[in-house]
Amino acid sequence: MQQVHQRERERMSVDGERLLERLEQLFTQLRRGLDDLNKQPLRECSPLMTSQLQKTSFKYRFIYEAIFYDGTQVCSNWPANLSLTPSPGREPDIKGPVYRYWLNTAEQPDDNLAGLMLGRGDFEVTTSRGHLSDAVDLPPGGSLLVVVDDDQRALPVLGQAQDWPPSPGWPPSDGEVVVTDYRVLYRLPTDNSDYQLVLSMPRADTSQYLSQLGWMLPGILLIALCLGALALHMARQRQSLGGELQGALRRGEFTVHYQPIVDLNTRQCVGAEALIRWRHADGTMTSPELFIPVAESTGQIRQLTDFVLQRTLEQLGPLLRANPQLYVSINLSACDVMVPRIGKVVARLLALHDVAPRQIAFEVTERGMVDVEIAKLKLQTLRDEGHRILIDDFGTGYSSLAYLQTLPVDCLKIDKVFIDALGYDAASSGVAPHIIRMAHALNLTVIAEGIEHEYQAQLLRSEGVSYGQGWLFDKPLNAHQFRERITGGRRQGPRRAEDQV
Ligand code: C2E
Ligand code: MG
Ligand code: MG
């Protein structure tokens, strides 16, 4: 509402200034015409006088009629039937020290015979309503008022008469805009002490806005209430999840599952992605998509990442030692990437379990690289240690292409949404083929995520994608199932104590 008021005030000021300029022009012409007539010597009706009056009306564009009237005889530049002169003897509406004013235009129903008249001495000049509205260009519904008698009376010069005074606080200072319930009023700044000019316009904007608002208000309130309740619910859920996470870690409710990553040509498992699982005491599961963001915001994600790393090496250490080509990729969050901590944790665990650094890869998302410059440095350090860096959920971020060239990465994981979008028959449909070509141009390995159908695997293979992950091959498996998947049930050579886990 404040904005609407402000807009109206601004519009009014601009319109008012423009109007005043035009009015000044018009009044100046009328006064000059009168001054000219008063200066010349003729003081009675004669053909000479008529020609003098005609000259004046030709000279000044806004003067429609010029008359001589000394109380007994009247002569005009127009024949009597075209004259605008009000009934002789009508008192002027404003009597100034030099000029007299008749403001009858709005009351006179005939447009042509309505006029604004100024008098000085025995001469009077009139402007027609047509002239006036040409000069003043009033917006629809607007009125131009002349306010006299110490702001007590408002006479319409153009437009409708108005209740007066318009508001309890009237009069404002010159040039100030007053907004009442229905109208916007602007008191034009003038030096004239005889009268004030006021421009009045209806508040069309506001009433429209108000009626719209009236309709919308219940809806807006309802939406606001729903959003508020939702926000409260989510905040509570996050709070309770955050609290529960700590207890869950202590009670050992987290486990790690491994989803195989396969070679699309041979269908052999080349590695796995470690995915955390939360099984509550009552057997229900909470999706990582729910609790990972909470853990990220509370900072508990570090403990979770450490847990996944530790559990992976405990459970799969022997398998990795026995299969030096096999690797496990670990998901990192933004705070794992930005802080050098993870390098030390993994180095200690690798040494403890005697596993090569290239067998632990790290998955980072674009969201995880809050500051790309710092991320570059940290990832380079991990890479220098021998770890592979995978970009997870590729294509769902915002800055994919631009920064990819400069990042120290080995592999792109194309997000499931692009794999889902692959057409049944056209390998070239969707975004995936473009990502694949770009990855190849940058010498990056590609892993397609979320492959659920054979045709997707075929299409991706034909596009040159070497690796895939998805339910078509395997769902995430527990450690035992994953070991079986790799060994086909065969025992792996030299055992260590923790291989029993
Ligand atoms: P992500 O890293 O993109 O992991 C892939 C997700 O896709 C996993 O969901 C996986 O189970 C699911 N998936 C794999 N193949 C298919 C398929 O063929 N069809 C369908 N519909 N889904 C498939 P999950 O385990 O629910 O994990 C969701 C996300 O949670 C992960 O997405 C990852 O961003 C995050 N996450 C999971 N574990 C961890 C973790 O240990 N640390 C961190 N920081 N994030 C994790
Ligand atoms: Mg991942
Ligand atoms: Mg992913």
PDB file of C-alpha atoms in Angstrom, residues 8 11 42 56 162 168 195 247 252 258 295 319 331 361 408 415 418:
ATOM      1  CA  GLU A   8       0.494   8.053  -6.802  1.00  0.00           C
ATOM      2  CA  ARG A  11       2.607  10.623 -10.599  1.00  0.00           C
ATOM      3  CA  LEU A  42     -10.111  53.436 -27.247  1.00  0.00           C
ATOM      4  CA  THR A  56      -5.897  40.789 -29.508  1.00  0.00           C
ATOM      5  CA  GLN A 162     -15.613  18.339  -5.169  1.00  0.00           C
ATOM      6  CA  PRO A 168      -9.353  17.432   7.997  1.00  0.00           C
ATOM      7  CA  TYR A 195      -6.541  31.927  -5.124  1.00  0.00           C
ATOM      8  CA  GLY A 247      22.314 -41.461  19.940  1.00  0.00           C
ATOM      9  CA  GLY A 252      25.456 -48.554  16.432  1.00  0.00           C
ATOM     10  CA  TYR A 258      28.047 -51.230  -1.047  1.00  0.00           C
ATOM     11  CA  ALA A 295      24.060 -33.981   9.657  1.00  0.00           C
ATOM     12  CA  LEU A 319      38.808 -58.022  -0.038  1.00  0.00           C
ATOM     13  CA  ASN A 331      30.737 -39.748  -0.546  1.00  0.00           C
ATOM     14  CA  ALA A 361      37.980 -42.977  -4.280  1.00  0.00           C
ATOM     15  CA  PRO A 408      41.528 -32.203 -10.504  1.00  0.00           C
ATOM     16  CA  ASP A 415      23.078 -38.371 -12.447  1.00  0.00           C
ATOM     17  CA  PHE A 418      19.731 -37.996 -17.263  1.00  0.00           C
TER      18      PHE A 418
END
